[in-house]
Coordinates of C-alpha atoms in Angstrom, one line a residue:
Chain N
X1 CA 24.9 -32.8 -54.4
X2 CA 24.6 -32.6 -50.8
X3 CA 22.6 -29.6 -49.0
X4 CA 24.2 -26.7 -49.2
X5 CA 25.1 -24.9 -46.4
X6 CA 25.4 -21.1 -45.4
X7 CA 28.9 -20.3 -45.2
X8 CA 30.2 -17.2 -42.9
X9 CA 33.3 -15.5 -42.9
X10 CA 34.7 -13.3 -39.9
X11 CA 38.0 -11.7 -39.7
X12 CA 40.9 -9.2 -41.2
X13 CA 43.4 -9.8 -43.3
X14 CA 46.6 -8.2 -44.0
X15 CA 50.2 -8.1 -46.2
X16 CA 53.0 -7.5 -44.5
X17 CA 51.4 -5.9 -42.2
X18 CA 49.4 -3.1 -44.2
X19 CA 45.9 -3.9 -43.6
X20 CA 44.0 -5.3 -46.7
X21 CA 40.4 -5.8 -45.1
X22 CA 39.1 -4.5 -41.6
X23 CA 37.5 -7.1 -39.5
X24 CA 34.0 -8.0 -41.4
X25 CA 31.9 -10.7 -41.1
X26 CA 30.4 -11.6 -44.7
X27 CA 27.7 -14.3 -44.5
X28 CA 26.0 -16.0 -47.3
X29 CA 22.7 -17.7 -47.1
X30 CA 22.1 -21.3 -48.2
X31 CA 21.2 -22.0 -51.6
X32 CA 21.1 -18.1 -52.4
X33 CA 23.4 -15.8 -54.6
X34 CA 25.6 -13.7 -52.6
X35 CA 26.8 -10.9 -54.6
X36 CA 30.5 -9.1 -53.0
X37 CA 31.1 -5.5 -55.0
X38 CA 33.9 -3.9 -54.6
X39 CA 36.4 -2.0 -56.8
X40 CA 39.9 -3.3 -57.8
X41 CA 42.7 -3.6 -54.4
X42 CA 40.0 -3.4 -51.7
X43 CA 40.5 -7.6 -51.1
X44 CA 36.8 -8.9 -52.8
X45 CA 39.2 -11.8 -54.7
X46 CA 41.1 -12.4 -51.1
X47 CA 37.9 -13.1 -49.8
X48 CA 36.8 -15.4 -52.1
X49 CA 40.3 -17.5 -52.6
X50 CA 40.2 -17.8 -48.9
X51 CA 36.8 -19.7 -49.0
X52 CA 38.2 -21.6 -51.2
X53 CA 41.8 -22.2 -49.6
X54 CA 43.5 -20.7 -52.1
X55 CA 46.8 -18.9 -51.7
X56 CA 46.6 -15.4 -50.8
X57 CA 49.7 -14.0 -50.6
X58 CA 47.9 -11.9 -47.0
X59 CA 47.6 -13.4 -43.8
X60 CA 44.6 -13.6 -42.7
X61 CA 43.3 -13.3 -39.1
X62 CA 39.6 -15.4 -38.7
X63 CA 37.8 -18.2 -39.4
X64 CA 35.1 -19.8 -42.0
X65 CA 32.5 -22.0 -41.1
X66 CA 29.7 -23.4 -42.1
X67 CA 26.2 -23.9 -40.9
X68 CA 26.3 -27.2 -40.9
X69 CA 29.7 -27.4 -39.1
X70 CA 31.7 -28.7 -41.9
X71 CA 34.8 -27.7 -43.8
X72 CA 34.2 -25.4 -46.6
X73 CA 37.2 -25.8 -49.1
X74 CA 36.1 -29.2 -50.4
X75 CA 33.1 -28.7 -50.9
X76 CA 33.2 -25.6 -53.3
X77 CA 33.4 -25.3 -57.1
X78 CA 35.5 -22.5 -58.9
X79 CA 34.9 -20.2 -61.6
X80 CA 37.4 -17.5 -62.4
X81 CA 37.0 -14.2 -64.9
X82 CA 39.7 -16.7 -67.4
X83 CA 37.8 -19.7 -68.4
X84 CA 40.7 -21.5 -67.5
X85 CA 40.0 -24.3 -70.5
X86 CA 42.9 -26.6 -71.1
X87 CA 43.9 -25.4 -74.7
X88 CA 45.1 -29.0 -75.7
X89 CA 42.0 -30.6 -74.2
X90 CA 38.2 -31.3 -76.0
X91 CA 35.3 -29.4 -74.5
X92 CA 34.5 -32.9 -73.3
X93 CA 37.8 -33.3 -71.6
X94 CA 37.4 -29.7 -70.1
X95 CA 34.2 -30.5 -68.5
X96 CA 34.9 -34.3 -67.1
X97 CA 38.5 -32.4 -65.7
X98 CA 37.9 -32.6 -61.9
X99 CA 37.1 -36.4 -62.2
X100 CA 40.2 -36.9 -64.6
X101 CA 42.4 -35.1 -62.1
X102 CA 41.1 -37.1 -59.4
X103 CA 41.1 -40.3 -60.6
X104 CA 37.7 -41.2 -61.0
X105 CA 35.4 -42.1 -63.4
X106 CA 32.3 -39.6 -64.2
X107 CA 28.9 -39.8 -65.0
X108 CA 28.4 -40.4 -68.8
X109 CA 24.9 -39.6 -68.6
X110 CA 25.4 -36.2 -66.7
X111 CA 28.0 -35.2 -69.1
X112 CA 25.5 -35.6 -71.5
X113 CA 23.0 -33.3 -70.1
X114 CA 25.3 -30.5 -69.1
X115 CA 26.2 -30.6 -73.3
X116 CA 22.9 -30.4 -73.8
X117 CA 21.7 -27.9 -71.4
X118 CA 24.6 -25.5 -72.0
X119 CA 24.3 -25.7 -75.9
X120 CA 27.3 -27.1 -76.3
X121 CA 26.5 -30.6 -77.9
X122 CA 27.7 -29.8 -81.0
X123 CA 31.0 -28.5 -79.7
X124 CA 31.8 -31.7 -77.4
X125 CA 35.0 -32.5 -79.7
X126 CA 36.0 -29.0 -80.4
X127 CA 38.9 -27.5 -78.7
X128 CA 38.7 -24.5 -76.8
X129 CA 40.7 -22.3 -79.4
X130 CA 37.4 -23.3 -82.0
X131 CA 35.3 -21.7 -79.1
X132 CA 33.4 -18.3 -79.1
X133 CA 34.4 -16.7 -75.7
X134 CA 30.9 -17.1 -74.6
X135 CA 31.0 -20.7 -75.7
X136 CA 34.6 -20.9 -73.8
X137 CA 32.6 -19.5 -70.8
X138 CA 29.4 -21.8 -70.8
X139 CA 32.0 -24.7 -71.1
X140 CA 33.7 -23.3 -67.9
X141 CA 30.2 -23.1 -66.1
X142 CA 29.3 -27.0 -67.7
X143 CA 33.0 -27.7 -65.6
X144 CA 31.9 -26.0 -62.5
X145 CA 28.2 -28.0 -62.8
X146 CA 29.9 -31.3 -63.8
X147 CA 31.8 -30.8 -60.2
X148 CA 28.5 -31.0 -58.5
X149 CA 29.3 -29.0 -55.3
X150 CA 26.9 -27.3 -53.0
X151 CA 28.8 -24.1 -52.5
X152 CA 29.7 -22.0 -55.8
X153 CA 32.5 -19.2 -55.9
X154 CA 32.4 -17.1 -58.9
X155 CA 35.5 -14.8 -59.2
X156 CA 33.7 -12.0 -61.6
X157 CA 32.8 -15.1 -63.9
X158 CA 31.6 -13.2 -66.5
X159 CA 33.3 -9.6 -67.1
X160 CA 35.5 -10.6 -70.0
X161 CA 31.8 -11.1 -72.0
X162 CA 30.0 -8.5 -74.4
X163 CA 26.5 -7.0 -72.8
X164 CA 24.4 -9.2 -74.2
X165 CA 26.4 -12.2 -73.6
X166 CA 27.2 -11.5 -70.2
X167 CA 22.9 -11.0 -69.3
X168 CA 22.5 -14.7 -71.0
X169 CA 25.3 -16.1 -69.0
X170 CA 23.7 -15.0 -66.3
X171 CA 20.5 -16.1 -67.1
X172 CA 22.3 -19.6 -67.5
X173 CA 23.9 -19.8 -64.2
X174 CA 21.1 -18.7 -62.3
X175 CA 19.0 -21.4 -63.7
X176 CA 21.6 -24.2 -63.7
X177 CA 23.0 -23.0 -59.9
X178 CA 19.3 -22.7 -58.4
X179 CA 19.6 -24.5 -54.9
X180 CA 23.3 -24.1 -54.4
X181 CA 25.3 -21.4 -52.2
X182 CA 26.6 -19.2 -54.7
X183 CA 28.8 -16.2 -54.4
X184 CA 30.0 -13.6 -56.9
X185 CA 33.1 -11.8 -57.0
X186 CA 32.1 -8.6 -59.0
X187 CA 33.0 -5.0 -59.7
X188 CA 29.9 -4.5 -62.3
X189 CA 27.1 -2.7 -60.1
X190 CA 24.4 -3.9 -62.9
X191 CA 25.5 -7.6 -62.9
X192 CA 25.2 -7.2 -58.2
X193 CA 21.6 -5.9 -58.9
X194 CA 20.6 -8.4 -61.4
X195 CA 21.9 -11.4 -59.2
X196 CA 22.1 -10.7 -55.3
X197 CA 19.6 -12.1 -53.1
X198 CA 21.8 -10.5 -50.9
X199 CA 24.6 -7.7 -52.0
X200 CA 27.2 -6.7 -49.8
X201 CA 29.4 -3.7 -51.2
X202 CA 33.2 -3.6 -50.3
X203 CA 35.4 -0.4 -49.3
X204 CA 38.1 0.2 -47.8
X205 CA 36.0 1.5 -45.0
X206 CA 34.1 -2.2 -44.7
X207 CA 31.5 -4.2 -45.4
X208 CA 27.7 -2.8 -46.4
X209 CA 24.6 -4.5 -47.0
X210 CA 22.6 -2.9 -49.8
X211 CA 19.2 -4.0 -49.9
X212 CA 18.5 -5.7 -53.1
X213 CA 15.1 -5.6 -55.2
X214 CA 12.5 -8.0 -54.1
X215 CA 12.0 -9.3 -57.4
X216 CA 13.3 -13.0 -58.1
X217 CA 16.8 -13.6 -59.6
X218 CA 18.2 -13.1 -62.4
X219 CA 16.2 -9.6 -62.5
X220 CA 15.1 -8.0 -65.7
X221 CA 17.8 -5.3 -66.5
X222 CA 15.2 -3.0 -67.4
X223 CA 13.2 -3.0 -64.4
X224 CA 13.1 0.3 -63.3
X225 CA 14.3 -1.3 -59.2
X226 CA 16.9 -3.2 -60.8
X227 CA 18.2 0.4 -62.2
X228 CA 17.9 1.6 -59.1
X229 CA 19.4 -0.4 -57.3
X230 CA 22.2 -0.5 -59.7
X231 CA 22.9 3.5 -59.3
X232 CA 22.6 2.9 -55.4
X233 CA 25.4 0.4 -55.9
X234 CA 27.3 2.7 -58.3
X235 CA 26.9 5.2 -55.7
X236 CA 28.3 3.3 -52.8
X237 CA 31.2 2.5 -54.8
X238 CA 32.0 6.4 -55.3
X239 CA 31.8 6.8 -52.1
X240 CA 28.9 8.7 -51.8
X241 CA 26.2 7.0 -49.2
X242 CA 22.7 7.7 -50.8
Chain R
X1 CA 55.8 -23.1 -96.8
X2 CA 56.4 -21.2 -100.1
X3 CA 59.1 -22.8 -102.1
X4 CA 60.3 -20.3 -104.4
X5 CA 62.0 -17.6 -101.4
X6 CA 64.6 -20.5 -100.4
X7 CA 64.7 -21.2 -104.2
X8 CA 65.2 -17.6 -104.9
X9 CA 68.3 -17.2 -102.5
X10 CA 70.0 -20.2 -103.1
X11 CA 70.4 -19.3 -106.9
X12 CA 71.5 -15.9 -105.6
X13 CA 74.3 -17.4 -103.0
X14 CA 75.7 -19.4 -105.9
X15 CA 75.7 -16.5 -108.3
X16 CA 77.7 -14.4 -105.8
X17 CA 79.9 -17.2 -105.2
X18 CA 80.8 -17.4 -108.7
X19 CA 80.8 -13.8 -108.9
X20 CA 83.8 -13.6 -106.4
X21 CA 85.5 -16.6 -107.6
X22 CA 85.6 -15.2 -111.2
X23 CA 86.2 -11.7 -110.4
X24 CA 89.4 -12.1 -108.1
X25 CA 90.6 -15.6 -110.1
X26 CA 91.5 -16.9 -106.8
X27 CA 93.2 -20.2 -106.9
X28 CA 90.5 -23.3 -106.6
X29 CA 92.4 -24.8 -103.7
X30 CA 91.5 -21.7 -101.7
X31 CA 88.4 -20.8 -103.0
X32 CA 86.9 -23.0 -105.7
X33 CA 83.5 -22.3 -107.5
X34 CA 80.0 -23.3 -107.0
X35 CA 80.9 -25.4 -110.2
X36 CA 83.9 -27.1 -109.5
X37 CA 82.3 -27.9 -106.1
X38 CA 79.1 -29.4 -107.8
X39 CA 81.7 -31.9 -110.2
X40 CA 83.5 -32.9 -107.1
X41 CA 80.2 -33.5 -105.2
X42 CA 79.3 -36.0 -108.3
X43 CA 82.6 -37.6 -108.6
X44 CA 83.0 -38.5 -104.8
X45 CA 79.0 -38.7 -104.3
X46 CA 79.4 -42.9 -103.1
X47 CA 82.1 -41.4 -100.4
X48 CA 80.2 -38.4 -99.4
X49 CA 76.6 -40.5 -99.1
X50 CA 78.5 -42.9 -97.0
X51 CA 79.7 -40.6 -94.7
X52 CA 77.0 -39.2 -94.9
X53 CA 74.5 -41.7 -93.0
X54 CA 77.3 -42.4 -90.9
X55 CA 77.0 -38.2 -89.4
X56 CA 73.4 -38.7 -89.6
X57 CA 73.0 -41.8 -87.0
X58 CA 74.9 -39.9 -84.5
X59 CA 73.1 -37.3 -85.5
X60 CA 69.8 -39.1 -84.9
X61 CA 70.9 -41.5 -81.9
X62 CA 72.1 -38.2 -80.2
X63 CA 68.7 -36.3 -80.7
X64 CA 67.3 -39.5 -79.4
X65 CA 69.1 -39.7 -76.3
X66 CA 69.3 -36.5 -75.4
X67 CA 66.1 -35.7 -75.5
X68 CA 65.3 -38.2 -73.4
X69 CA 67.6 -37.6 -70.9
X70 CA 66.5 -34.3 -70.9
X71 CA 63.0 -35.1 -70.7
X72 CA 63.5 -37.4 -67.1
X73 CA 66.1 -34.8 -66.1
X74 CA 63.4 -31.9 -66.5
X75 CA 60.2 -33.8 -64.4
X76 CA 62.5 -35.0 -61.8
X77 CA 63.7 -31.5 -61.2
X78 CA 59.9 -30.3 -61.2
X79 CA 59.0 -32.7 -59.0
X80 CA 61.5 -32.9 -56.2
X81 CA 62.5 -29.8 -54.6
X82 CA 65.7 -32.7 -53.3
X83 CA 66.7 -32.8 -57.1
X84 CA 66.6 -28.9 -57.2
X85 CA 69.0 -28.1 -54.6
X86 CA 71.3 -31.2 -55.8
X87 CA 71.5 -31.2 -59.5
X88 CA 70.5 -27.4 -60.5
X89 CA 73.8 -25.8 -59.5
X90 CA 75.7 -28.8 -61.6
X91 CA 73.7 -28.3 -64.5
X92 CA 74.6 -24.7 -64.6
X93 CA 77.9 -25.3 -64.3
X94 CA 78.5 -27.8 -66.7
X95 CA 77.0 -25.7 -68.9
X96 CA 79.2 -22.9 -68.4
X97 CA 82.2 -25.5 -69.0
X98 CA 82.8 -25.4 -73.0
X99 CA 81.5 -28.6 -74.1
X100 CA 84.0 -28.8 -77.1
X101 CA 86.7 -28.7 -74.6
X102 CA 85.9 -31.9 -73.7
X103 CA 85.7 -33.8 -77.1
X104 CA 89.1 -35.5 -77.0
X105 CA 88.4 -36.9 -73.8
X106 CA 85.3 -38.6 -75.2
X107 CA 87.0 -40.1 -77.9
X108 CA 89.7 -41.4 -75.1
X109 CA 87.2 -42.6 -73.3
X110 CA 84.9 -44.2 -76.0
X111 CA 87.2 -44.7 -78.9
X112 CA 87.0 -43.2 -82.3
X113 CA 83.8 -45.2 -83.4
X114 CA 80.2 -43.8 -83.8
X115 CA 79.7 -43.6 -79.8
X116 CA 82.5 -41.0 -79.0
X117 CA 80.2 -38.5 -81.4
X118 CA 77.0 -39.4 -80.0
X119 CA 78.0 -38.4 -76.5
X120 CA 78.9 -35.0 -77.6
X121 CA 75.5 -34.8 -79.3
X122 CA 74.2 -35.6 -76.4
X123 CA 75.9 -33.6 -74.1
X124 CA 75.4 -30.5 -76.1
X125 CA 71.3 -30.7 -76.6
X126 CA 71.0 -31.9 -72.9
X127 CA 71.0 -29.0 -71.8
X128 CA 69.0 -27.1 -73.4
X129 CA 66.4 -29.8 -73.8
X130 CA 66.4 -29.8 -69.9
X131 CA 66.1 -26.0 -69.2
X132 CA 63.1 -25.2 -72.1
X133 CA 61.1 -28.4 -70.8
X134 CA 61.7 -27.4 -67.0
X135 CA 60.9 -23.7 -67.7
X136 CA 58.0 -24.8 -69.2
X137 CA 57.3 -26.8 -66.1
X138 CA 57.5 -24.8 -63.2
X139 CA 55.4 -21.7 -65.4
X140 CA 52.3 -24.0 -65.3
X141 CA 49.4 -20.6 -65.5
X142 CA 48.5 -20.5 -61.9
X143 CA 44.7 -20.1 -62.6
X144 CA 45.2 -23.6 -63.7
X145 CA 46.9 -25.0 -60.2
X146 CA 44.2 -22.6 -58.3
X147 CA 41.3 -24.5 -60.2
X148 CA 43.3 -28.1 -60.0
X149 CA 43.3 -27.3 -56.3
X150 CA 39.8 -26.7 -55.7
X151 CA 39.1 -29.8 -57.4
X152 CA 41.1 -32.2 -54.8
X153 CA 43.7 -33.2 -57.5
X154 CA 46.1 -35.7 -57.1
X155 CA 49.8 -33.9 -57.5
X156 CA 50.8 -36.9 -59.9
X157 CA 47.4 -36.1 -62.0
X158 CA 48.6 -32.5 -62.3
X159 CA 51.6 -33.0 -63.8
X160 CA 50.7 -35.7 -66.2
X161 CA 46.5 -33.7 -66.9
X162 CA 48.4 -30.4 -66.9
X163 CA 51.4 -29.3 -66.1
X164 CA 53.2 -31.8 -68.8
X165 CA 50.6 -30.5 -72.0
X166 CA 51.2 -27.0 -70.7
X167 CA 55.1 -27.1 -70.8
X168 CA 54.8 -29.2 -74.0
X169 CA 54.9 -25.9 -76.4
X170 CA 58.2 -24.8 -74.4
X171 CA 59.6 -28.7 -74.8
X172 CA 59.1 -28.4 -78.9
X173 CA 60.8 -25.5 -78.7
X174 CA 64.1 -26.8 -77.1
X175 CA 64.0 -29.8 -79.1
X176 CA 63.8 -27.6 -82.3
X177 CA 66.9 -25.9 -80.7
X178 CA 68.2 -29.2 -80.2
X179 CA 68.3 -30.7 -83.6
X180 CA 70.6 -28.2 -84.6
X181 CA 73.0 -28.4 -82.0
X182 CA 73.1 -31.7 -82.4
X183 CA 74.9 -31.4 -85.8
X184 CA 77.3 -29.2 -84.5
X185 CA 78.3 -32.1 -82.1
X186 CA 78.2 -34.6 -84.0
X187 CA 80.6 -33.0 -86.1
X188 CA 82.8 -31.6 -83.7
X189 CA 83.2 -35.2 -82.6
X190 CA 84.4 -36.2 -85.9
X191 CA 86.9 -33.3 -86.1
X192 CA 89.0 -34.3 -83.5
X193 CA 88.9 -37.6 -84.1
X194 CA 87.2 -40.1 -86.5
X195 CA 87.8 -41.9 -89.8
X196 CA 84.3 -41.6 -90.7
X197 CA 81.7 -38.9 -91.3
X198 CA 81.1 -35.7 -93.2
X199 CA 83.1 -34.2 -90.5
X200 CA 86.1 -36.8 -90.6
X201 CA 85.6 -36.5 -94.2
X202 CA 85.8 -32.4 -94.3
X203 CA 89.1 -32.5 -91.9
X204 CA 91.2 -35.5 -94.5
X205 CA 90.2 -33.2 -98.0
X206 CA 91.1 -30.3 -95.8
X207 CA 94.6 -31.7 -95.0
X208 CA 94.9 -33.1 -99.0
X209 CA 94.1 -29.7 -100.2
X210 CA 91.7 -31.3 -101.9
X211 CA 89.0 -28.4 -100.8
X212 CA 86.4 -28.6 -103.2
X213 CA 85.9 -32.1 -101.5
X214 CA 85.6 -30.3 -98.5
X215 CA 82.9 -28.2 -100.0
X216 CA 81.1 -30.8 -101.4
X217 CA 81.2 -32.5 -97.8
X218 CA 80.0 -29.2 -95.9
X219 CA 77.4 -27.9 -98.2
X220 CA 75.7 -32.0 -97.9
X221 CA 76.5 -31.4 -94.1
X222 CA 74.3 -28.0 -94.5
X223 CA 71.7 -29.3 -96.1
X224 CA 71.4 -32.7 -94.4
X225 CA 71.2 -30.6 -90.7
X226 CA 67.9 -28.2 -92.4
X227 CA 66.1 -31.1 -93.5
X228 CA 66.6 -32.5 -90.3
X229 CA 65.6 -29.4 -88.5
X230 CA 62.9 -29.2 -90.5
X231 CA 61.5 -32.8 -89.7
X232 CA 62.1 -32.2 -86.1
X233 CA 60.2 -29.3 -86.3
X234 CA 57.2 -30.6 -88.4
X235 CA 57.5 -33.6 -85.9
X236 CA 57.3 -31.1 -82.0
X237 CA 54.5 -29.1 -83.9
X238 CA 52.2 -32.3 -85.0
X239 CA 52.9 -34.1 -81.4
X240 CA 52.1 -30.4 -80.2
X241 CA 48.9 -30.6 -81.4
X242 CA 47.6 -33.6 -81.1
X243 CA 44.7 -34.3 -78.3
X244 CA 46.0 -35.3 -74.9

């Protein structure tokens, strides 16, 4: 993996001329989680697929650029809310994809460690149907990891999870992301407070920074600032500035 | 698959069969019963099996070839938008042409033997070979082609890593389609004009009143074309699921 760069995005965007985001600048700080709230309609997913050049279907008005000057779409890995595992494929398969699609070979060895370290060595042959949803989703992750980029986008990676799955996926990914630019696509206030280094909550009105708790990340979800910061958050959302 | 329910129906088809031809005491070379049928299937049973084999090739080379064609028709027309403007509109209206209609011109055109048959097999599962594995092409999920694309995928990688095991699902199901459409052709082809096959063979017993013949010949056609719908169908489903 190269260093990973801060990536900032400035403009508007728009369908058919109905405004979908007011001008905002969102920027996210190297090799730190940067978590985007926001409820459904209010453009949180635009955002994200148009850091990663992905179609839209809204024109947008701005640029993206990156710290160190270079372009941002190639250098990203995705992760969507659907696992997006090739039903027909091994969980070996599904992780090695980006290579296979490419052309290339990949790294055995790496493979190996991304089984390993996602608890998924036993499943390497299994097909995705065979697959817990959590398992589905650490496969997924194991994907995004094998793809060694520097930038991360997750698209609320982990909202189709139970409770307690969810807080161990997120445990996961912070640990296997550390050192990478991440940011998370979310509409779950507790998952924003548990992950941000820096949280940025979307409205229709704009862009707000909400300051996050100065503990590390992934935060305890019973620390009492995580909780608060989790009904600030909730808060914002309603529409009611604390 | 349980075996008694097909069991079970067939003994009750026969008995209602007998039922009617008893009951009314229609004449046998109108009507004749499950039993008279059964003596004439054994009598003519060297006939019928030779005829027999000869339906099924065309059957089978028919399935074969269409299929096929069907197959390159459906990823050229995924592939090149040039193909979609050109050959779409042509496809639909063949289609809308009535295929039988042109079964005598076949036979002009490639004489009475086996081949006159198999290009009406063909020409009726083409279609619907082409438009279930095309369908299935161009409905690729798009969180698939959104991921693909953030991974610098080659376009030929796609289709071959996922757009061709995605559409595979829809392909079995136009080839199950297919392999009974491609009785019907097959022996539509030998109805208008053949000296061979269950379907040349049903037409000649028809014309000799000889209609128990023609029973015997149409219930081996029936049950020749489910086995052979069943294969194909055990065949789509075990390619379906086998690792790509």
């Amino acid at each position: 993996m190269t260093l990973a760069p801060g990536i900032t995005l400035q403009g508007q965007a728009s369908i058919e001329g109905r405004q979908l985001f007011a001008p905002l600048t969102l920027s996210l700080d190297a090799g730190r989680w940067t978590c985007l709230l926001g409820g459904s309609g209010v453009g949180k997913t635009t955002v994200l697929r148009l850091m990663a050049d992905l179609s839209t279907g809204a024109d947008f008005d701005g640029e993206i650029t990156a710290t160190d000057g270079e372009l941002v779409a190639d250098r990203i890995a995705y992760m969507a809310q659907d696992d997006l595992l090739m039903p027909w494929a091994s969980v070996a398969k599904n992780i090695t994809l980006g290579a296979r699609l490419r052309g290339q070979d990949w790294d055995e060895t790496r493979l190996e460690q991304l089984l390993q370290r996602c608890g998924l060595l036993a499943h390497r042959h299994k097909k995705p149907g065979e697959l817990s949803g959590g398992q589905r989703q650490r496969v997924a992750l194991a994907r995004t990891l094998m793809e060694d980029k520097p930038i991360i986008l997750l698209d609320e990676p982990f909202s189709a999870l139970d409770a307690q799955t969810r807080a161990a996926m997120q445990d996961l990914a912070v640990e296997l992301l550390s050192g990478r630019t991440v940011m998370v696509v979310t509409h779950d206030p507790g998952e924003a407070a548990r992950l941000g280094h820096a949280i940025h909550v979307m409205t229709p009105a704009g862009l707000t920074a909400v300051t996050p708790p100065t503990a590390e990340v992934p935060r305890a979800v019973e620390a009492l600032d995580t909780l608060m910061c989790q009904s600030e958050l909730l808060k914002r959302l309603m529409g009611q500035a604390a | 698959m349980k075996m008694w329910p097909p069991i079970a129906s067939t003994i009750f088809a026969l008995l209602v069969w007998q039922l009617i031809v008893t009951s009314t005491g229609v004449q046998p070379f109108l009507l004749p019963g499950p039993s008279v049928v059964a003596e004439a299937w054994w009598q003519h049973r060297v006939l019928i099996a030779e005829n027999a084999v000869i339906t099924l090739q065309e059957i089978v080379l028919g399935m074969i070839i269409g299929t096929a064609l069907g197959i390159v028709t459906a990823l050229q027309l995924a592939t090149s938008k040039t193909m979609r403007t050109l050959v779409q509109p042509i496809l639909v209206f063949t289609q809308s042409l009535p295929v039988f209609a042109l079964a005598p011109i076949l036979t002009l055109w490639l004489g009475f033997g086996l081949w006159s048959k198999v290009a009406m097999a063909v020409l009726i599962i083409y279609f619907p070979v082409t438009s279930a594995f095309f369908d299935g092409l161009i409905r690729t999920p798009p969180g698939y082609l959104d991921l693909a694309k953030t991974m610098q995928a080659k376009p030929m990688r796609i289709l071959w890593q996922i757009r061709v095991p995605a559409a595979l699902p829809s392909l079995g199901a136009g080839v199950r389609l297919a392999a009974v459409y491609a009785t019907i052709g097959a022996v539509i082809g030998e109805w208008v004009g053949a000296s061979k096959g269950l379907g040349a063979l049903m037409i000649m017993s028809n014309g000799r009143a000889k209609t128990d013949l023609m029973f015997a010949a149409l219930l081996t056609l029936g049950v020749m074309s489910v086995v052979f719908y069943l294969l194909v169908a055990k065949l789509t489903r075990v390619l379906g699921d086998r690792e790509t």
